[in-house]
Structures are given as structure tokens and as C-alpha cells.
mmCIF file of C-alpha atoms in Angstrom:
data_model
loop_
_atom_site.group_PDB
_atom_site.id
_atom_site.type_symbol
_atom_site.label_atom_id
_atom_site.label_comp_id
_atom_site.label_asym_id
_atom_site.label_seq_id
_atom_site.Cartn_x
_atom_site.Cartn_y
_atom_site.Cartn_z
ATOM 1 C CA MET A 501 117.749 -114.401 190.032
ATOM 2 C CA GLU A 502 116.430 -114.603 193.535
ATOM 3 C CA LEU A 503 118.253 -111.329 194.750
ATOM 4 C CA ASP A 504 117.176 -109.503 191.121
ATOM 5 C CA ALA A 505 113.566 -110.823 191.255
ATOM 6 C CA GLU A 506 113.516 -109.647 195.188
ATOM 7 C CA PHE A 507 114.574 -106.074 193.792
ATOM 8 C CA LEU A 508 112.385 -105.794 191.719
ATOM 9 C CA LYS A 509 109.251 -106.491 193.849
ATOM 10 C CA LYS A 510 110.684 -104.278 196.387
ATOM 11 C CA SER A 511 110.898 -101.451 193.640
ATOM 12 C CA ILE A 512 107.542 -101.988 192.310
ATOM 13 C CA LEU A 513 106.146 -101.291 196.606
ATOM 14 C CA VAL A 514 108.749 -98.283 196.566
ATOM 15 C CA LEU A 515 107.452 -97.096 193.520
ATOM 16 C CA SER A 516 102.948 -97.218 194.449
ATOM 17 C CA VAL A 517 103.833 -95.636 197.472
ATOM 18 C CA SER A 518 105.501 -92.661 196.825
ATOM 19 C CA LEU A 519 104.025 -92.009 193.507
ATOM 20 C CA PRO A 520 100.316 -91.562 194.575
ATOM 21 C CA ARG A 521 101.042 -88.021 196.324
ATOM 22 C CA MET A 522 102.691 -87.003 193.392
ATOM 23 C CA LEU A 523 100.073 -88.504 191.286
ATOM 24 C CA VAL A 524 97.139 -86.185 192.822
ATOM 25 C CA MET A 525 98.971 -83.456 193.575
ATOM 26 C CA PHE A 526 99.946 -82.439 190.039
ATOM 27 C CA GLY A 527 96.411 -83.639 188.612
ATOM 28 C CA VAL A 528 95.092 -80.714 190.543
ATOM 29 C CA MET A 529 97.336 -78.137 189.277
ATOM 30 C CA PRO A 530 96.303 -76.534 185.714
ATOM 31 C CA PHE A 531 99.114 -76.437 184.235
ATOM 32 C CA PHE A 532 98.805 -80.386 183.944
ATOM 33 C CA GLY A 533 95.914 -80.798 183.464
ATOM 34 C CA SER A 534 93.763 -83.396 180.549
ATOM 35 C CA GLY A 535 93.389 -80.330 178.457
ATOM 36 C CA MET A 536 97.363 -79.667 178.454
ATOM 37 C CA MET A 537 98.775 -83.082 178.218
ATOM 38 C CA GLN A 538 97.723 -86.627 177.605
ATOM 39 C CA VAL A 539 97.254 -88.377 180.736
ATOM 40 C CA MET A 540 100.102 -91.071 179.659
ATOM 41 C CA VAL A 541 102.607 -87.604 178.804
ATOM 42 C CA ARG A 542 101.522 -86.479 182.599
ATOM 43 C CA ASN A 543 101.494 -89.848 184.221
ATOM 44 C CA THR A 544 105.310 -90.044 182.533
ATOM 45 C CA LEU A 545 106.055 -86.795 183.972
ATOM 46 C CA VAL A 546 105.392 -87.571 187.943
ATOM 47 C CA VAL A 547 107.142 -91.134 187.735
ATOM 48 C CA CYS A 548 110.418 -88.767 185.926
ATOM 49 C CA LEU A 549 109.797 -87.054 189.116
ATOM 50 C CA GLY A 550 108.697 -89.411 191.185
ATOM 51 C CA LEU A 551 112.268 -91.181 190.991
ATOM 52 C CA GLY A 552 113.897 -88.329 192.717
ATOM 53 C CA VAL A 553 112.567 -89.621 196.201
ATOM 54 C CA TYR A 554 113.117 -93.068 195.156
ATOM 55 C CA PRO A 555 116.626 -93.618 197.757
ATOM 56 C CA LEU A 556 114.526 -92.249 200.645
ATOM 57 C CA VAL A 557 111.617 -93.917 200.594
ATOM 58 C CA PHE A 558 113.563 -97.671 199.669
ATOM 59 C CA THR A 559 115.029 -97.388 202.610
ATOM 60 C CA GLN A 560 111.824 -96.418 205.013
ATOM 61 C CA LEU A 561 110.526 -99.726 202.881
ATOM 62 C CA PRO A 562 109.476 -102.184 205.572
ATOM 63 C CA ASP A 563 110.470 -106.071 205.635
ATOM 64 C CA GLU A 564 106.453 -107.480 205.042
ATOM 65 C CA ILE A 565 103.597 -105.215 204.261
ATOM 66 C CA ARG A 566 100.341 -106.772 203.803
ATOM 67 C CA LEU A 567 97.412 -105.945 201.809
ATOM 68 C CA LEU A 568 95.552 -103.448 204.010
ATOM 69 C CA PRO A 569 97.719 -101.946 205.583
ATOM 70 C CA TRP A 570 99.616 -100.919 201.995
ATOM 71 C CA MET A 571 96.343 -99.684 200.207
ATOM 72 C CA MET A 572 95.510 -97.422 203.633
ATOM 73 C CA VAL A 573 99.627 -95.985 202.788
ATOM 74 C CA ILE A 574 98.749 -95.607 199.048
ATOM 75 C CA ALA A 575 94.858 -93.774 200.433
ATOM 76 C CA LYS A 576 96.564 -91.633 203.466
ATOM 77 C CA GLU A 577 99.509 -90.421 200.634
ATOM 78 C CA ALA A 578 96.624 -89.625 197.992
ATOM 79 C CA MET A 579 94.778 -87.524 200.955
ATOM 80 C CA LEU A 580 98.093 -85.017 201.187
ATOM 81 C CA GLY A 581 98.785 -84.817 197.499
ATOM 82 C CA VAL A 582 94.842 -83.315 197.547
ATOM 83 C CA VAL A 583 95.975 -81.001 200.717
ATOM 84 C CA LEU A 584 99.192 -79.703 198.957
ATOM 85 C CA GLY A 585 97.572 -79.807 195.135
ATOM 86 C CA TYR A 586 94.712 -77.751 196.352
ATOM 87 C CA LEU A 587 97.842 -75.298 197.946
ATOM 88 C CA GLY A 588 100.136 -74.913 195.060
ATOM 89 C CA ALA A 589 97.109 -75.086 192.726
ATOM 90 C CA SER A 590 95.045 -71.393 194.425
ATOM 91 C CA LEU A 591 97.904 -69.096 193.496
ATOM 92 C CA PHE A 592 96.373 -70.502 189.487
ATOM 93 C CA TRP A 593 93.027 -70.041 190.909
ATOM 94 C CA VAL A 594 93.607 -66.544 191.871
ATOM 95 C CA ALA A 595 94.986 -65.712 188.589
ATOM 96 C CA GLU A 596 91.745 -67.025 187.264
ATOM 97 C CA GLY A 597 89.548 -65.774 189.153
ATOM 98 C CA VAL A 598 91.192 -62.008 188.390
ATOM 99 C CA GLY A 599 90.189 -62.197 184.821
ATOM 100 C CA LEU A 600 86.417 -64.231 185.310
ATOM 101 C CA PHE A 601 85.784 -60.681 187.819
ATOM 102 C CA ILE A 602 87.047 -58.404 185.727
ATOM 103 C CA ASP A 603 84.933 -59.452 182.498
ATOM 104 C CA ASN A 604 82.391 -59.441 184.963
ATOM 105 C CA GLN A 605 82.459 -55.678 185.502
ATOM 106 C CA ARG A 606 82.833 -55.278 181.649
ATOM 107 C CA GLY A 607 80.511 -57.084 181.136
ATOM 108 C CA ALA A 608 82.055 -59.650 178.841
ATOM 109 C CA SER A 609 80.973 -62.887 181.309
ATOM 110 C CA MET A 610 78.838 -64.344 179.060
ATOM 111 C CA ALA A 611 81.776 -64.645 176.345
ATOM 112 C CA GLN A 612 82.360 -68.102 177.898
ATOM 113 C CA MET A 613 85.124 -70.432 176.652
ATOM 114 C CA MET A 614 86.718 -73.584 177.574
ATOM 115 C CA ASP A 615 89.654 -72.636 179.388
ATOM 116 C CA PRO A 616 93.353 -75.689 177.599
ATOM 117 C CA MET A 617 93.997 -75.705 180.717
ATOM 118 C CA SER A 618 91.471 -76.643 183.847
ATOM 119 C CA GLY A 619 89.231 -77.751 181.395
ATOM 120 C CA VAL A 620 86.178 -75.150 182.772
ATOM 121 C CA GLU A 621 84.215 -72.910 181.279
ATOM 122 C CA SER A 622 86.378 -69.736 182.028
ATOM 123 C CA SER A 623 86.400 -65.905 180.379
ATOM 124 C CA PRO A 624 88.550 -64.632 177.481
ATOM 125 C CA LEU A 625 90.892 -62.977 180.354
ATOM 126 C CA GLY A 626 90.631 -65.634 183.007
ATOM 127 C CA SER A 627 91.907 -68.040 180.708
ATOM 128 C CA LEU A 628 94.640 -65.337 179.630
ATOM 129 C CA LEU A 629 95.742 -64.693 183.168
ATOM 130 C CA MET A 630 95.791 -68.184 184.089
ATOM 131 C CA GLN A 631 98.558 -69.347 181.097
ATOM 132 C CA VAL A 632 100.280 -65.703 181.648
ATOM 133 C CA LEU A 633 101.277 -67.284 185.356
ATOM 134 C CA THR A 634 102.288 -70.579 183.901
ATOM 135 C CA VAL A 635 104.104 -69.293 182.180
ATOM 136 C CA LEU A 636 105.869 -66.780 184.629
ATOM 137 C CA PHE A 637 106.185 -69.598 186.672
ATOM 138 C CA PHE A 638 107.987 -72.034 185.010
ATOM 139 C CA THR A 639 110.210 -68.753 183.789
ATOM 140 C CA THR A 640 111.000 -67.366 187.038
ATOM 141 C CA GLY A 641 111.701 -71.014 189.217
ATOM 142 C CA GLY A 642 108.660 -70.912 190.496
ATOM 143 C CA PHE A 643 108.394 -74.339 189.505
ATOM 144 C CA LEU A 644 111.644 -75.472 191.241
ATOM 145 C CA VAL A 645 110.300 -74.138 194.295
ATOM 146 C CA PHE A 646 107.568 -76.041 193.746
ATOM 147 C CA LEU A 647 109.136 -79.502 193.279
ATOM 148 C CA GLY A 648 111.366 -78.180 196.513
ATOM 149 C CA GLY A 649 108.221 -78.455 198.541
ATOM 150 C CA ILE A 650 107.740 -81.741 197.091
ATOM 151 C CA TYR A 651 110.297 -83.142 197.952
ATOM 152 C CA GLU A 652 110.645 -81.567 201.370
ATOM 153 C CA SER A 653 106.915 -83.029 202.356
ATOM 154 C CA TYR A 654 108.748 -86.259 201.949
ATOM 155 C CA GLN A 655 111.387 -85.691 204.895
ATOM 156 C CA VAL A 656 108.064 -84.188 206.733
ATOM 157 C CA TRP A 657 105.586 -86.708 205.886
ATOM 158 C CA PRO A 658 107.369 -89.566 205.250
ATOM 159 C CA VAL A 659 105.615 -92.793 203.196
ATOM 160 C CA PHE A 660 105.579 -95.106 206.204
ATOM 161 C CA SER A 661 104.641 -93.395 208.665
ATOM 162 C CA ALA A 662 100.871 -92.955 210.753
ATOM 163 C CA ALA A 663 98.027 -90.924 208.820
ATOM 164 C CA PRO A 664 98.994 -87.411 210.262
ATOM 165 C CA ALA A 665 96.700 -86.461 213.162
ATOM 166 C CA LEU A 666 94.269 -83.194 211.380
ATOM 167 C CA ASP A 667 95.187 -80.304 214.247
ATOM 168 C CA ALA A 668 92.107 -78.601 215.939
ATOM 169 C CA HIS A 669 93.191 -75.890 213.727
ATOM 170 C CA PHE A 670 93.429 -77.663 210.208
ATOM 171 C CA ALA A 671 89.960 -76.466 209.128
ATOM 172 C CA GLU A 672 90.414 -72.990 210.647
ATOM 173 C CA VAL A 673 93.916 -73.048 208.506
ATOM 174 C CA MET A 674 92.341 -74.595 206.064
ATOM 175 C CA ILE A 675 88.801 -71.462 205.667
ATOM 176 C CA GLN A 676 91.533 -68.923 206.371
ATOM 177 C CA HIS A 677 93.333 -70.278 202.780
ATOM 178 C CA SER A 678 90.263 -70.099 201.057
ATOM 179 C CA ALA A 679 89.225 -66.489 202.478
ATOM 180 C CA ARG A 680 93.159 -65.682 200.994
ATOM 181 C CA ILE A 681 92.016 -66.871 198.032
ATOM 182 C CA ILE A 682 88.962 -64.770 198.005
ATOM 183 C CA GLU A 683 91.018 -61.327 199.457
ATOM 184 C CA MET A 684 93.663 -61.884 196.476
ATOM 185 C CA ILE A 685 91.472 -62.272 194.258
ATOM 186 C CA VAL A 686 89.342 -58.350 194.966
ATOM 187 C CA LEU A 687 93.154 -56.888 195.810
ATOM 188 C CA PHE A 688 94.641 -58.183 192.648
ATOM 189 C CA ALA A 689 91.557 -56.336 190.511
ATOM 190 C CA ALA A 690 90.707 -54.112 192.073
ATOM 191 C CA PRO A 691 92.267 -51.251 190.100
ATOM 192 C CA ILE A 692 90.546 -52.563 186.747
ATOM 193 C CA VAL A 693 87.149 -52.773 188.494
ATOM 194 C CA ILE A 694 87.472 -49.505 190.326
ATOM 195 C CA ALA A 695 88.243 -47.487 186.440
ATOM 196 C CA VAL A 696 85.396 -49.438 185.271
ATOM 197 C CA PHE A 697 82.970 -48.370 187.930
ATOM 198 C CA VAL A 698 83.545 -45.398 187.577
ATOM 199 C CA ALA A 699 83.662 -45.394 183.986
ATOM 200 C CA GLU A 700 79.438 -46.766 183.451
ATOM 201 C CA PHE A 701 78.949 -44.423 186.661
ATOM 202 C CA GLY A 702 79.715 -41.689 184.161
ATOM 203 C CA LEU A 703 77.874 -43.384 181.495
ATOM 204 C CA GLY A 704 74.721 -43.554 183.810
ATOM 205 C CA LEU A 705 74.911 -40.193 184.882
ATOM 206 C CA ILE A 706 75.100 -39.085 180.531
ATOM 207 C CA ASN A 707 72.112 -41.232 180.428
ATOM 208 C CA ARG A 708 70.789 -39.528 183.051
ATOM 209 C CA PHE A 709 70.916 -36.179 181.328
ATOM 210 C CA SER A 710 70.787 -37.391 177.464
ATOM 211 C CA PRO A 711 68.499 -40.149 177.753
ATOM 212 C CA GLN A 712 68.113 -40.181 173.530
ATOM 213 C CA LEU A 713 71.533 -41.984 173.751
ATOM 214 C CA ASN A 714 71.554 -45.669 173.569
ATOM 215 C CA ILE A 715 74.657 -46.094 176.492
ATOM 216 C CA PHE A 716 73.668 -50.126 177.002
ATOM 217 C CA PHE A 717 75.645 -50.561 173.449
ATOM 218 C CA LEU A 718 78.018 -48.175 173.881
ATOM 219 C CA SER A 719 78.781 -49.096 177.491
ATOM 220 C CA MET A 720 80.195 -52.929 177.360
ATOM 221 C CA SER A 721 82.776 -51.019 174.536
ATOM 222 C CA ILE A 722 84.103 -48.173 176.893
ATOM 223 C CA LYS A 723 84.188 -50.496 179.432
ATOM 224 C CA SER A 724 86.459 -53.478 177.808
ATOM 225 C CA VAL A 725 88.641 -50.460 176.196
ATOM 226 C CA LEU A 726 88.947 -49.168 179.314
ATOM 227 C CA ALA A 727 89.500 -51.942 181.199
ATOM 228 C CA ILE A 728 92.161 -53.565 178.229
ATOM 229 C CA VAL A 729 94.476 -50.563 178.785
ATOM 230 C CA PHE A 730 94.470 -50.450 182.241
ATOM 231 C CA LEU A 731 95.255 -54.149 182.153
ATOM 232 C CA ILE A 732 98.749 -53.288 179.992
ATOM 233 C CA ALA A 733 99.730 -50.907 182.524
ATOM 234 C CA TYR A 734 98.649 -52.524 184.624
ATOM 235 C CA MET A 735 100.248 -55.949 184.290
ATOM 236 C CA VAL A 736 103.716 -55.628 185.104
ATOM 237 C CA THR A 737 102.254 -54.791 188.396
ATOM 238 C CA LEU A 738 99.890 -57.641 188.549
ATOM 239 C CA LEU A 739 102.778 -59.631 187.836
ATOM 240 C CA THR A 740 105.230 -58.739 190.262
ATOM 241 C CA MET A 741 102.502 -59.500 192.767
ATOM 242 C CA PHE A 742 102.071 -63.129 191.302
ATOM 243 C CA ASP A 743 105.801 -63.068 191.356
ATOM 244 C CA GLY A 744 105.824 -62.692 195.019
ATOM 245 C CA GLU A 745 103.448 -64.204 196.793
ATOM 246 C CA GLN A 746 104.649 -67.628 194.580
ATOM 247 C CA ARG A 747 107.985 -67.576 196.290
ATOM 248 C CA ASN A 748 106.101 -67.621 199.147
ATOM 249 C CA LEU A 749 104.899 -71.198 197.730
ATOM 250 C CA TRP A 750 107.233 -73.229 199.554
ATOM 251 C CA GLN A 751 106.723 -71.650 203.479
ATOM 252 C CA HIS A 752 102.996 -71.891 202.161
ATOM 253 C CA LEU A 753 103.410 -76.447 201.837
ATOM 254 C CA MET A 754 105.657 -76.264 204.657
ATOM 255 C CA ASN A 755 103.567 -74.118 207.214
ATOM 256 C CA LEU A 756 101.291 -77.309 206.862
ATOM 257 C CA ASP A 757 103.384 -79.146 208.835
ATOM 258 C CA HIS A 758 101.566 -77.108 212.578
ATOM 259 C CA VAL A 759 98.377 -78.433 211.101
ATOM 260 C CA LEU A 760 99.232 -82.011 210.453
ATOM 261 C CA LYS A 761 100.934 -83.378 212.486
ATOM 262 C CA VAL A 762 102.793 -87.220 212.208
ATOM 263 C CA PRO A 763 101.551 -88.753 215.629
#
């Protein structure tokens, strides 16, 4: 009984320090948001996924761990979860941003709706593209790549190692990644935005030479139809670009090895 109690104590300690990274990371990811599943269901799923690193962390468990170091380990793991979750969720924010950009250009940005995935207000196309990307993420093996990157992170940054030393280029890398998010939003939405702009420019010329026509009421319908038609024709190319970006997801996660170095 004493051996069982000691094993149970160690198991609880292992779970308490190995799960914060996953809990925070999946809390940032849109497809595990509170609007998609209940918190209890999400936490249960994360615990099940966290059992994959249980043997590794159990072998690294020190003989004795005090309260303050234990809390510092949890804080460090939560910090890593935020950084990894930010990188993992960025592609979904790109999809939502593309939809928001297109809706803004076609004049439908006022049609705000609550996105069940992110739990925040979004436009119709923004919510649609995020859900389409989520389906693509799970059906093409993107989630397995992402999960493999998470498990690999426990070897790159062991749980009981010291907090990663922030490299001098850490802020620069994060800024570059944020700039890359904006760049992809503009790049992916550019064909439809340009088409809508050309249509709006043409309507402006028509209104110039025929002021009696109420172009304002016609423009939104014309731009919306044009944007949807172009989006249908462009969807395969758009999903191909998203698929290429998600295949680089592992590399994005592992690139942090050169930034967050374990002292």
C-alpha cells in the first residue's frame, strides 16, 4: 500500500507539471474553444493526449520537489504553451482574417456574427473559412503533425529544465511571425479583393456618367455576388495554399529551438 501511495503521488505530480503546456496551448487553439466543446470535455481530451508524454516526464521526475519550484515549473510550462499555441493558431487567424478582409471590401463587415470556434465576433466569410480550414486541418493529417510537434517539444524543452533563455532575437522572431500573418492575409485575399475593387471602380465610373442610377444600393449586391463567385472558383487554390502552410507547422514550432534555448 505504501508503494502504491508513493506511485500515485508521483503520478499526480507528473500530470500536474506536464499538462499545463497542453492545456494552455489547446486553450489558444480555435478548434478547442469553449464555443465548440465544454471545458470539461476539452480538459478530458487534453489529459488523454497528455498521457503520451507521461512516461518521459515520469523518468525525469526529481526525488524531491518543493512548492515554490513546482509552481515555477507550472508557470514556465504555461508560458511555453502560450508561445506554441500562438504559432499553432496563427494559420486559423489567417483564414478568419482573409474572410474579414473580403467581407470588408464587399461591404458586408456590418454583418457581424458570433463565431462558435473563436468565441468572438466575426464576419460570415471569416467564420466560414475558419471552419473550412478546421475540416482541412483534421482530414489531411495537420492535427497529427501538430500533435507530433507538441510531443517533440517535451524533448526540446524538458519539463524540469530551467526556463528557456529568451534569445536576443526572440522579439524579432515574434514580430516577423506577426508580420507574416498579415502578409498571408493580404496575399490570400488579394485576388478577390482586386476583383471587387475593379467592380467598385467600374460602378463609380457608371455613377459618374449616369448620376440618376442609385449605385449605392446596387454596389453591395454586385460586389457580394462577384466575391462569392470568385471565392468558389478560387477555393481550391486557397485551400492548397493553406495546406502548404499547415505542412510547415512542425517547422514553425521547431524553429523556436533556436530562440528559446534551454540554459
